[in-house]
XYZ file of N, CA, C and O in Angstrom:
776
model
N 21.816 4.720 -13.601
C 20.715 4.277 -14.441
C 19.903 5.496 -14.856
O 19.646 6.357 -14.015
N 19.554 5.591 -15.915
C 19.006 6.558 -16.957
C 17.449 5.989 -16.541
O 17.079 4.835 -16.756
N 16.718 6.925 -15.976
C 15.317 6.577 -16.413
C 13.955 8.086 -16.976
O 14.390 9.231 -17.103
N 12.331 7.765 -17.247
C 12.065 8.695 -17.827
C 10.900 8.644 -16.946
O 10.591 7.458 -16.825
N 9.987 9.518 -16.168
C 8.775 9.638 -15.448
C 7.835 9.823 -16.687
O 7.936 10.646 -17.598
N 7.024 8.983 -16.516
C 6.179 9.195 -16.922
C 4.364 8.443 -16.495
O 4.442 7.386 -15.869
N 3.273 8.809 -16.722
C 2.343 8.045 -16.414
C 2.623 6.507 -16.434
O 3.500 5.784 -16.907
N 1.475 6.337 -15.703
C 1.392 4.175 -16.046
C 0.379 3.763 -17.081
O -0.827 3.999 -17.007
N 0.831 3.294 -17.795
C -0.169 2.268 -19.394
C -0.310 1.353 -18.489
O 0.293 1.207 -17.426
N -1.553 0.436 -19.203
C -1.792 -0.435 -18.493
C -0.907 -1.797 -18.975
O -0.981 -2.969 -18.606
N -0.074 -1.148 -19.924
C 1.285 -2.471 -20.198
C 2.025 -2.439 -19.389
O 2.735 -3.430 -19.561
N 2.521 -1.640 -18.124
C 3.230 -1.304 -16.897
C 2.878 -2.268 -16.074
O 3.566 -2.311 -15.054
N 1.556 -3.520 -16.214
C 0.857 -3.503 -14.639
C 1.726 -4.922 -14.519
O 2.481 -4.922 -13.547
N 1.748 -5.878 -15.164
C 3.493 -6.952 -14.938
C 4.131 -6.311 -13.910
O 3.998 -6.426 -12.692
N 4.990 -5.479 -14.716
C 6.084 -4.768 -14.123
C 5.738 -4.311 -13.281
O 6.112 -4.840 -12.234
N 5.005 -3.314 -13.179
C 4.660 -2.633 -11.369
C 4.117 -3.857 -10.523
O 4.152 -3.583 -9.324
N 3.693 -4.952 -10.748
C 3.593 -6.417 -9.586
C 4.831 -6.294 -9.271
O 5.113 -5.682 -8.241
N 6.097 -6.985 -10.290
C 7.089 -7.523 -10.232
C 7.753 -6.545 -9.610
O 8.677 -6.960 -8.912
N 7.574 -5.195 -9.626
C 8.604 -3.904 -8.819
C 8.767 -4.359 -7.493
O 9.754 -4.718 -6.851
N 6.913 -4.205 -7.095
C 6.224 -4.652 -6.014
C 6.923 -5.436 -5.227
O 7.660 -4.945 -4.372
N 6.816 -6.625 -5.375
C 6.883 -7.833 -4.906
C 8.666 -7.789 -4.616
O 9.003 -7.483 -3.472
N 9.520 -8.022 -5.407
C 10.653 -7.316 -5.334
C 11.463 -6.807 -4.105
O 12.239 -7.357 -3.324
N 11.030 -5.671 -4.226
C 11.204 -4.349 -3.693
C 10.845 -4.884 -2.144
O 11.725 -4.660 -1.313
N 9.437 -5.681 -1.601
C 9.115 -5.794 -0.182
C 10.559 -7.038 -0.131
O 11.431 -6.703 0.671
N 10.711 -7.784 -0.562
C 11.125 -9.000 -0.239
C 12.499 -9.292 -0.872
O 12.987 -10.411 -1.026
N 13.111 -7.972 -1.255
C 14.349 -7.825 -0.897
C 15.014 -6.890 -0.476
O 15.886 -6.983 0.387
N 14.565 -5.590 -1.215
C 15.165 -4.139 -0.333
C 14.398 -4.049 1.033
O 14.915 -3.628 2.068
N 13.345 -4.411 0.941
C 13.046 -4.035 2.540
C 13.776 -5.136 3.545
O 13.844 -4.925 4.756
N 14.207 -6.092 3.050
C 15.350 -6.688 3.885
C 16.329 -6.081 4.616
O 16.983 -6.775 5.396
N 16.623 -4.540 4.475
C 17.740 -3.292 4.733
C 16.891 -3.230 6.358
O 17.600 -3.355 7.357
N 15.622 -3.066 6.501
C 14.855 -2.427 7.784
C 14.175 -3.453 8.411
O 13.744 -3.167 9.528
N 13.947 -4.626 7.980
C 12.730 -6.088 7.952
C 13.277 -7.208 8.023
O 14.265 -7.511 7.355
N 12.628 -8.062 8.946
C 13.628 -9.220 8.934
C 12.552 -10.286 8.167
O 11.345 -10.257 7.929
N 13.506 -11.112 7.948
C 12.452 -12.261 6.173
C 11.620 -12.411 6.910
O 10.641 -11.854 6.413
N 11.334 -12.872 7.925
C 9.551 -13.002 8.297
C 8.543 -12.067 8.359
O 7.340 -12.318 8.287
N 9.093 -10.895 8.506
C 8.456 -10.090 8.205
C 7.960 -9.722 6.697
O 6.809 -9.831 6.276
N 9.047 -9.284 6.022
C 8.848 -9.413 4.473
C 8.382 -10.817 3.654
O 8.426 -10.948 2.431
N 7.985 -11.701 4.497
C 7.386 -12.742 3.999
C 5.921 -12.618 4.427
O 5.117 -13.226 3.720
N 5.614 -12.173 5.102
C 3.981 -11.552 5.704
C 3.452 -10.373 4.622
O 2.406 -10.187 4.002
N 4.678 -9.715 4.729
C 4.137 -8.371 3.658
C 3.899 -8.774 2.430
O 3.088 -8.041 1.864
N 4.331 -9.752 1.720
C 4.460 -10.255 0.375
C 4.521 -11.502 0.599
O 5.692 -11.880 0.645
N 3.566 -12.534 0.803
C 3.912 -13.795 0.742
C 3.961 -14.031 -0.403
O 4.751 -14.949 -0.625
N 3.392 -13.562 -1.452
C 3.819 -14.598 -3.131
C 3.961 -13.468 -3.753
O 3.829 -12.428 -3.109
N 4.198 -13.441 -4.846
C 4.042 -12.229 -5.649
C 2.810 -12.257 -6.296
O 2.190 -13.319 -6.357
N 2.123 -10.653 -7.067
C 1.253 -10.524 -6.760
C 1.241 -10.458 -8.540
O 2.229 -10.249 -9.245
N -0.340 -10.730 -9.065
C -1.178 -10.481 -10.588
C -0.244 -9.202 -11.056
O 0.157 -8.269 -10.360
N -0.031 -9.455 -12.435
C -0.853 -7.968 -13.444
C -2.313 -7.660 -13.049
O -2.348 -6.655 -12.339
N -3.223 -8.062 -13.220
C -4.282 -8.196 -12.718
C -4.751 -6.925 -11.463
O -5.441 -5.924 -11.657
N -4.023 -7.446 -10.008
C -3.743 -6.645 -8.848
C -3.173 -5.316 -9.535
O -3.999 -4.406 -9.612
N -1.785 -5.030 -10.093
C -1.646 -4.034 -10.293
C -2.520 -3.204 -11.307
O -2.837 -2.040 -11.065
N -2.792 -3.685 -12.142
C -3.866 -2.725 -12.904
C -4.880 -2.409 -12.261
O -5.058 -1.196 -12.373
N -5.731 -2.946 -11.568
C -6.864 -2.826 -10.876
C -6.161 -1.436 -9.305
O -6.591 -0.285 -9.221
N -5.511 -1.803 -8.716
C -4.392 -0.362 -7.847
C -4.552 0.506 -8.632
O -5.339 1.412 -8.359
N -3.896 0.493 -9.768
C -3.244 1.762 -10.686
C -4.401 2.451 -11.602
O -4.285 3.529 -12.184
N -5.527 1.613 -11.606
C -6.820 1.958 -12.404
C -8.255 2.908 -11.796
O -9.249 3.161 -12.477
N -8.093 3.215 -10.736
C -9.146 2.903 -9.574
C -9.230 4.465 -9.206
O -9.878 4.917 -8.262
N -8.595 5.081 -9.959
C -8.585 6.849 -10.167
C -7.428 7.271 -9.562
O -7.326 8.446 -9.913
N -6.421 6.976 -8.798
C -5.337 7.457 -8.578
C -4.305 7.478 -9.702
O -4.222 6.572 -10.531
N -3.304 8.861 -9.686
C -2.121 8.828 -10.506
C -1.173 7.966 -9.976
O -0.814 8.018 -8.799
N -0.693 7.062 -10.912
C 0.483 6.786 -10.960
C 1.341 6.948 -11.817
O 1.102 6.972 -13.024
N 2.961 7.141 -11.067
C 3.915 7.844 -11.762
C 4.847 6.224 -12.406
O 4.440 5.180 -11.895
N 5.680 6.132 -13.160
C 6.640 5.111 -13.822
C 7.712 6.238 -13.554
O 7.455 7.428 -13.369
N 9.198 5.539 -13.568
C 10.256 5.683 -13.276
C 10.722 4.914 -14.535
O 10.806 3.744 -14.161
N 11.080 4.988 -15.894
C 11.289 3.723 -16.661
C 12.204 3.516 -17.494
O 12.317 4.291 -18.444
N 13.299 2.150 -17.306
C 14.423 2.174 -17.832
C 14.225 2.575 -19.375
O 13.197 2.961 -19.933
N 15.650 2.348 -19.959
C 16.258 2.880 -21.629
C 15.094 1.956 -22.199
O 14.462 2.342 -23.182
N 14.753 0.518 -21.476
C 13.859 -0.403 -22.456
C 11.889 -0.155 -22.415
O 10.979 -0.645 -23.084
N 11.932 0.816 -21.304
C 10.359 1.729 -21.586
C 9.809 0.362 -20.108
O 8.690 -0.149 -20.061
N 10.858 0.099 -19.185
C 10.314 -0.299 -18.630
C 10.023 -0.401 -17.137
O 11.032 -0.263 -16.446
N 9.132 -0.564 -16.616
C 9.445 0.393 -14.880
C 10.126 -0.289 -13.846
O 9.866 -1.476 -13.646
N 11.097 0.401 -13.057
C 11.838 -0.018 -12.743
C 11.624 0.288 -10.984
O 12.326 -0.174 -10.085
N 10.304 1.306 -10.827
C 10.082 2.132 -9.740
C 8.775 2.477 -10.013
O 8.321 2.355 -11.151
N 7.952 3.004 -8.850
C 6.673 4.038 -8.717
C 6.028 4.433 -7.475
O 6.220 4.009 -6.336
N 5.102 5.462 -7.972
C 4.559 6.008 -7.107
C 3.247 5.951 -7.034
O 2.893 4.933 -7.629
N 2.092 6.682 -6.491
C 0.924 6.627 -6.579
C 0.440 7.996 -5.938
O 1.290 8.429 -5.160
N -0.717 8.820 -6.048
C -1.311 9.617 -5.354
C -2.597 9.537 -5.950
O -3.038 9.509 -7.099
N -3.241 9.498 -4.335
C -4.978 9.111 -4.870
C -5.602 10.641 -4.712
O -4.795 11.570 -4.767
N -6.597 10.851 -4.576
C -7.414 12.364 -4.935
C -7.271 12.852 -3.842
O -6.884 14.015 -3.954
N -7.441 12.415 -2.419
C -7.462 12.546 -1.102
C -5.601 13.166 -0.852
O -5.406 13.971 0.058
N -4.688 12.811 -1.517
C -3.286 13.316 -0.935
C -3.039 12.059 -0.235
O -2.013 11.939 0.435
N -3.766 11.247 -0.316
C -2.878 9.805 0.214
C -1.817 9.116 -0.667
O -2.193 8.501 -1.665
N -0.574 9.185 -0.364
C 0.665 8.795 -1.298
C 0.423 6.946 -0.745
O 0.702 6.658 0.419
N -0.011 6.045 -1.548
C -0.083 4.724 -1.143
C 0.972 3.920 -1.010
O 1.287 3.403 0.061
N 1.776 3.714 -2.428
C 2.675 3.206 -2.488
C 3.885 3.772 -3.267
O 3.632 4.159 -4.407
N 5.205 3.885 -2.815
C 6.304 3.848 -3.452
C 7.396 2.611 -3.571
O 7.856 1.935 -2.651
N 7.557 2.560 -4.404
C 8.554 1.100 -4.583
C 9.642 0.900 -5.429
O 9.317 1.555 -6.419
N 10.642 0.445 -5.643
C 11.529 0.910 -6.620
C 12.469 -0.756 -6.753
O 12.877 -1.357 -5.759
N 12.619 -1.153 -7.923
C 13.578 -2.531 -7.712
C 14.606 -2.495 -7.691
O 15.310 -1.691 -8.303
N 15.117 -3.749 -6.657
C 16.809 -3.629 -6.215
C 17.394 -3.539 -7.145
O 18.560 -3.811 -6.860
N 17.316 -3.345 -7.991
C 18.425 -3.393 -9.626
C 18.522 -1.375 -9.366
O 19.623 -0.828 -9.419
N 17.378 -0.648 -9.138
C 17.261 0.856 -9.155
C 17.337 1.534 -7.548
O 17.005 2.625 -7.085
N 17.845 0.507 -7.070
C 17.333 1.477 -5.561
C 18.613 2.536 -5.229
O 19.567 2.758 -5.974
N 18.468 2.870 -4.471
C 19.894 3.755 -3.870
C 20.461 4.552 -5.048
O 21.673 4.733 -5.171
N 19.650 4.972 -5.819
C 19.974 6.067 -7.370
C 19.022 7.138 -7.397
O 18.894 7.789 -8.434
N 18.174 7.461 -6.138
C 17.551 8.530 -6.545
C 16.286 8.723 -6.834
O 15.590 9.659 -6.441
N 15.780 7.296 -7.951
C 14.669 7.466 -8.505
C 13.615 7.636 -7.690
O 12.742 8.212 -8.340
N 13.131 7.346 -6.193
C 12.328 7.297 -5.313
C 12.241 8.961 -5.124
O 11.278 9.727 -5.100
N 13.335 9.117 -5.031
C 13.019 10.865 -4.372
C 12.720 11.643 -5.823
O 11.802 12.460 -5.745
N 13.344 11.518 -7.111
C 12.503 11.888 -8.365
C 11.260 11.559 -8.700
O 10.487 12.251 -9.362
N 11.074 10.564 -8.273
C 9.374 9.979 -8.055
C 8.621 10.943 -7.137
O 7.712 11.620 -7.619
N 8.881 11.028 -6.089
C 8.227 11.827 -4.929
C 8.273 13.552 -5.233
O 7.743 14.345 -4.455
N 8.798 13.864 -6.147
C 8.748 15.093 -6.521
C 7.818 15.166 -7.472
O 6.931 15.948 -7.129
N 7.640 14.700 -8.499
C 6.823 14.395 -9.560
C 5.353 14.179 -9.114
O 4.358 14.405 -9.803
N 5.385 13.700 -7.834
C 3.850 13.508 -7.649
C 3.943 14.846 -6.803
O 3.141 15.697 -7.188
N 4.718 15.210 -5.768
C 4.139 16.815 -5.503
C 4.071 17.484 -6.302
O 2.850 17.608 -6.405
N 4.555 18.161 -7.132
C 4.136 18.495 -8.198
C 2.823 18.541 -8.748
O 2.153 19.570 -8.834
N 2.369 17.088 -9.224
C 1.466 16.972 -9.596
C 0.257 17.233 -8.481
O -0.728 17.924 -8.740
N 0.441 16.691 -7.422
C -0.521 17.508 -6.050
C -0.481 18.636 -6.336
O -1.619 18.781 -6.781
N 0.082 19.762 -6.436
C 0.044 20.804 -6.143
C -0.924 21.367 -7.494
O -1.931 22.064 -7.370
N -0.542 21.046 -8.352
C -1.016 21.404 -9.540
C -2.478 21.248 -9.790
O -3.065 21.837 -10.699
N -3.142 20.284 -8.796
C -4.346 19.291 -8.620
C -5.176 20.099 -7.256
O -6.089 19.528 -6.660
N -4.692 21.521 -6.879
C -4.906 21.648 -5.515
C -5.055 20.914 -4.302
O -5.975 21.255 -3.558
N -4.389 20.058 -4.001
C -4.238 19.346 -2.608
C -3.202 19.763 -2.046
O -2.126 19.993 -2.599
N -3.557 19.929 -0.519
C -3.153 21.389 0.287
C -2.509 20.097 1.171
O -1.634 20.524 1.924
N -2.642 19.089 1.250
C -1.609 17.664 2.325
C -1.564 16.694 1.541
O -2.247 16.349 0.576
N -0.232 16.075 2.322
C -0.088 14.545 1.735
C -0.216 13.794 3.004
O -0.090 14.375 4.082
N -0.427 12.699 2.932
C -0.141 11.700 4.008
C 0.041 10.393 3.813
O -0.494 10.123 2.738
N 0.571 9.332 4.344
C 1.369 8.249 3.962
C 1.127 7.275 5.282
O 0.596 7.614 6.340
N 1.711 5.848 4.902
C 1.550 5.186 5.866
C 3.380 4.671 5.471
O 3.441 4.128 4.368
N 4.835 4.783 6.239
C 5.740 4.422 5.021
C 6.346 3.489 6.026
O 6.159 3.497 7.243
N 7.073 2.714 5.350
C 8.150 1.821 6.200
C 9.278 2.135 6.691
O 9.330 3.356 6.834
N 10.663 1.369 7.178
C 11.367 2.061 7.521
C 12.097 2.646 6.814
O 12.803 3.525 7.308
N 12.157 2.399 5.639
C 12.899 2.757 4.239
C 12.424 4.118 4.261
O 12.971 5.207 4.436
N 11.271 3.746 4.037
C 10.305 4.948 3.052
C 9.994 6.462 4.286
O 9.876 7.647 3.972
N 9.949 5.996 5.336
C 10.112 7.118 6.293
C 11.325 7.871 6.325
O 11.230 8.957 6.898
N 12.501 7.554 5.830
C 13.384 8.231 5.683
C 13.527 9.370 4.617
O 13.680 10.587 4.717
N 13.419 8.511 3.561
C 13.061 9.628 2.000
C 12.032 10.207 2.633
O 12.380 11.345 2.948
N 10.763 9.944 3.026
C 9.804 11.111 3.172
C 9.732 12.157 4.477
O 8.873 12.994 4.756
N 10.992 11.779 5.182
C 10.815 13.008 6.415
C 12.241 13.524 5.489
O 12.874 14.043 6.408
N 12.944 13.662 4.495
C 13.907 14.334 3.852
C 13.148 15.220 2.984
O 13.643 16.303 2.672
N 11.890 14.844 2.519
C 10.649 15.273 1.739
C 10.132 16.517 2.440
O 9.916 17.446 1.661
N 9.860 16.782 3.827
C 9.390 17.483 4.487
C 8.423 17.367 5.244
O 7.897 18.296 5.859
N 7.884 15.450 5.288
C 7.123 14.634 6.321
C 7.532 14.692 7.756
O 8.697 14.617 8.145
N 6.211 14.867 8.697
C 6.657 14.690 9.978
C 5.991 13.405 10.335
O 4.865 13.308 9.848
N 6.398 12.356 11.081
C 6.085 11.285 11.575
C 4.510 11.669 12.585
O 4.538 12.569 13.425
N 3.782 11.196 12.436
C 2.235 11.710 13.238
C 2.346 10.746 13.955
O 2.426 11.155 15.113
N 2.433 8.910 13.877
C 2.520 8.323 14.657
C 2.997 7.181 14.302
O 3.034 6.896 13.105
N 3.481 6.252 15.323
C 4.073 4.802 14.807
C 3.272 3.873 14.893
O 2.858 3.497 15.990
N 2.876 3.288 13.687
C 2.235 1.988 13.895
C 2.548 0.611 14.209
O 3.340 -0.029 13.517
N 1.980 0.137 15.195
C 2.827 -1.492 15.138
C 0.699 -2.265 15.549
O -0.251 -2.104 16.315
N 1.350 -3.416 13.829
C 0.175 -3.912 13.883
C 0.989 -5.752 13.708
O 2.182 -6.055 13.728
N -0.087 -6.530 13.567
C 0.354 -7.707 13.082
C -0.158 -8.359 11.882
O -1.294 -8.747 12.155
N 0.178 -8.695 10.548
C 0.283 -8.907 9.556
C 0.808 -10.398 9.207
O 2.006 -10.635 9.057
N -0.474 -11.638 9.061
C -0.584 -12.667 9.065
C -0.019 -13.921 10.163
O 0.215 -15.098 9.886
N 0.110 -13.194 11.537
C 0.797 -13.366 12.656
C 2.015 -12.712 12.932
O 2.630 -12.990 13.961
N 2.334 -12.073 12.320
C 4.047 -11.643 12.320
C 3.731 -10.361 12.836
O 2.807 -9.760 12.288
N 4.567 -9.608 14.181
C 4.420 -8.131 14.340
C 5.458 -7.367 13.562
O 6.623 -7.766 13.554
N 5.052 -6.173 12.839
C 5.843 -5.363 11.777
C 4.767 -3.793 12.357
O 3.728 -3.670 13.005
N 5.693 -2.875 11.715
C 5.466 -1.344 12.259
C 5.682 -0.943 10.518
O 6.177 -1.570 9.581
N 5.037 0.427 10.640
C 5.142 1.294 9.996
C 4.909 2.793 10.471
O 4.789 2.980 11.681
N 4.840 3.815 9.649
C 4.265 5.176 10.300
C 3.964 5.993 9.738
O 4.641 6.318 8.762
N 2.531 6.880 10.172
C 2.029 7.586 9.699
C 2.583 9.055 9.500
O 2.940 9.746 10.454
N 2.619 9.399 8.422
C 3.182 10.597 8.113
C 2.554 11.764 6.899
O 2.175 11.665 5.733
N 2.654 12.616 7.656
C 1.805 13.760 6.785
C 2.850 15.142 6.587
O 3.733 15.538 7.347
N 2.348 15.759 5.145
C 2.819 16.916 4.990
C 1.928 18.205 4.346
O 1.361 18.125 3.256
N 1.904 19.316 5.146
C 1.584 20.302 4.197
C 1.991 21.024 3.305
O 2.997 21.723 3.426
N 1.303 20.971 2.308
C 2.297 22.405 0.714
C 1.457 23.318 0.967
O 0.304 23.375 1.393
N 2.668 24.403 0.447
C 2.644 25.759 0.290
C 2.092 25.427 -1.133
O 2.811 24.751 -1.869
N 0.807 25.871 -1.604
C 0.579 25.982 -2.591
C 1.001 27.173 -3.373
O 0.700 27.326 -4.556
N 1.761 28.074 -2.624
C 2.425 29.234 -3.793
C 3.655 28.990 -3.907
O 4.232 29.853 -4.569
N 4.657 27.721 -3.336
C 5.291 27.423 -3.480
C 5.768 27.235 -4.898
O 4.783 27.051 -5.612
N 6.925 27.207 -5.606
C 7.019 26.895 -6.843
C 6.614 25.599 -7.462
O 6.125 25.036 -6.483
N 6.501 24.751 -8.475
C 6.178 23.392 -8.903
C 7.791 22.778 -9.424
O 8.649 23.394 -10.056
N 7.821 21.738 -9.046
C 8.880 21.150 -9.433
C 8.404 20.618 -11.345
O 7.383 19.986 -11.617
N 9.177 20.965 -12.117
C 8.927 20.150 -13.343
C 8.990 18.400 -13.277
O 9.774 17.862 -12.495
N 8.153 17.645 -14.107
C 8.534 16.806 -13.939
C 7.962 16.332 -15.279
O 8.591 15.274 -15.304
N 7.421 16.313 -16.138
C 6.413 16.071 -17.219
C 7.872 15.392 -18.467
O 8.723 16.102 -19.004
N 7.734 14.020 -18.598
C 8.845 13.088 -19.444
C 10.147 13.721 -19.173
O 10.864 13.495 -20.148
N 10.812 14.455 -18.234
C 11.631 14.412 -17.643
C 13.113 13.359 -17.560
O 13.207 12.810 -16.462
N 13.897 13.121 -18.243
C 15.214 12.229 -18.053
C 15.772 12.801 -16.837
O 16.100 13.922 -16.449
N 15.752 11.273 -16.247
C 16.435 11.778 -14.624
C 17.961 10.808 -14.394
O 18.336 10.067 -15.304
N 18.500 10.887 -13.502
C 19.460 9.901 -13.111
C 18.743 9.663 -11.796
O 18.025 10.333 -11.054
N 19.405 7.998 -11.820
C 18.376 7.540 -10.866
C 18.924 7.853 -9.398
O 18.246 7.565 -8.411
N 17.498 6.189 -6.376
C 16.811 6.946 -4.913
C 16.938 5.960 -4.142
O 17.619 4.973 -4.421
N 16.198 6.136 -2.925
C 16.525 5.262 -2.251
C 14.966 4.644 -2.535
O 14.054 5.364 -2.943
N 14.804 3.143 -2.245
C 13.570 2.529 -2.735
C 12.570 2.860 -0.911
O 12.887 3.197 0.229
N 11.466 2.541 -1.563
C 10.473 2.933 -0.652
C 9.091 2.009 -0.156
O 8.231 2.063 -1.034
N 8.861 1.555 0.492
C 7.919 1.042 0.564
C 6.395 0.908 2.295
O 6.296 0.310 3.367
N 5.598 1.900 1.471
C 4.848 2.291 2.341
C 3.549 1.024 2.524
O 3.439 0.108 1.708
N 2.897 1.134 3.384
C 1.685 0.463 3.529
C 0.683 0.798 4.168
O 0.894 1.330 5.258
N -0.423 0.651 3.821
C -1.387 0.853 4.255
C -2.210 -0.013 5.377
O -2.374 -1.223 5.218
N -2.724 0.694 6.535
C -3.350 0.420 7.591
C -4.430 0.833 8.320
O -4.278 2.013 8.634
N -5.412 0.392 8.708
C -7.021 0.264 9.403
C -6.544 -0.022 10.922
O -6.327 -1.153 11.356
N -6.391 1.377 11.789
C -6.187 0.614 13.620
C -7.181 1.628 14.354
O -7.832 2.657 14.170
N -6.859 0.632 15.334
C -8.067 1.214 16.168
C -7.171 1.592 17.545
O -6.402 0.887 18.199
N -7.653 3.224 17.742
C -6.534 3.630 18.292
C -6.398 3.439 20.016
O -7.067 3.915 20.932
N -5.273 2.564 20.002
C -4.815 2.257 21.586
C -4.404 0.760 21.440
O -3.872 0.155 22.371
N -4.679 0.171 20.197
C -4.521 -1.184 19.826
C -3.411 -1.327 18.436
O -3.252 -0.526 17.515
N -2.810 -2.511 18.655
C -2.074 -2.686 17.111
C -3.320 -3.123 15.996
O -4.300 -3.859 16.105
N -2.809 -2.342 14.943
C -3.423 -2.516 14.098
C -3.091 -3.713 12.899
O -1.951 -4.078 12.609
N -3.934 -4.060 12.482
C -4.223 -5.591 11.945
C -4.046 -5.709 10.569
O -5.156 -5.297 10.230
N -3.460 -5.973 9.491
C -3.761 -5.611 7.812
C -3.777 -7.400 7.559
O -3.003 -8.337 7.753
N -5.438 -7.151 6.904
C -5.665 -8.923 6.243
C -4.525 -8.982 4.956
O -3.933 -8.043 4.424
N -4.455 -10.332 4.690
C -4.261 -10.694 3.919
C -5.068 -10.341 2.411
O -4.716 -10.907 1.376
């Protein structure tokens, strides 16, 4: 699959729900068992939700098929917190996740932010310790009664490091990714509302 990085319009925010939603509640089926991915995503989520994510001052990156439409993404907020990566089972296992994840270092670097850090799943911990993430710690919280884990992971750049290009870029398409975010209190599982 042929796709093109580029920013998110706010005609993307459909599609980045539908990536979303997707992406937890079927590729994460690879690491998650359905009750779990039914906690993480019980319904699918607004245009609405995604514009309001993607609006809120963080970059987000598009991954987007021949028809201009996204098929994958990323996010990086000002802080070096990478929030979400996600990619739909129609695009997963082609790449686009790890072309995604370059594109936003890149763009970190370019932005001076000296770390990244992540909260990723089991998917997404893989692409990002191939990235150059070290696992800081494992989370196991419970998420609408259901216990599910994730883990915290951080990286530092060499800011004299070179920049990867990435600016409308034609790529061939990763493995899909899906991180989440979590509030714990440490010595306890940590809890994510609904």
């Amino acid at each position: 699959m042929e796709v093109t990085i580029r920013a998110y319009d706010p005609r993307d925010a459909a599609d980045l729900a539908d990536v979303f939603f997707r992406s937890v509640r079927q590729v994460a089926l690879s690491d998650y068992t359905a009750a779990q991915v039914r906690a993480w995503a019980p319904d699918p989520r607004t245009a609405e939700w995604a514009h309001g994510e993607a609006s809120d001052g963080r970059l987000v990156l598009v991954a987007a098929n021949a028809d201009d439409r996204p098929v994958a993404y990323i996010d990086l907020e000002p802080d070096g917190h990478i929030d979400r990566v996600f990619c739909a089972p129609e695009a997963a296992g082609q790449g686009i996740a790890s072309r995604l994840y370059d594109a936003v270092e890149a763009a970190a670097r370019e932005q001076g932010i000296t770390s990244l850090f992540t909260e990723a799943s089991e998917l997404a911990r893989r692409l990002f310790e191939r990235k150059g993430f070290a696992v800081v710690d494992r989370q196991d919280m419970v998420i609408r009664g259901v216990a599910i884990h994730n883990y915290r992971m951080a990286k530092d750049l060499d800011l004299a490091a070179p920049l990867p290009a990435w600016s409308g870029s034609r790529l061939r398409t990763g493995p899909p990714t899906c991180p989440f975010r979590t509030i714990a209190t440490p010595g306890e599982p940590a809890t994510v509302a609904p």
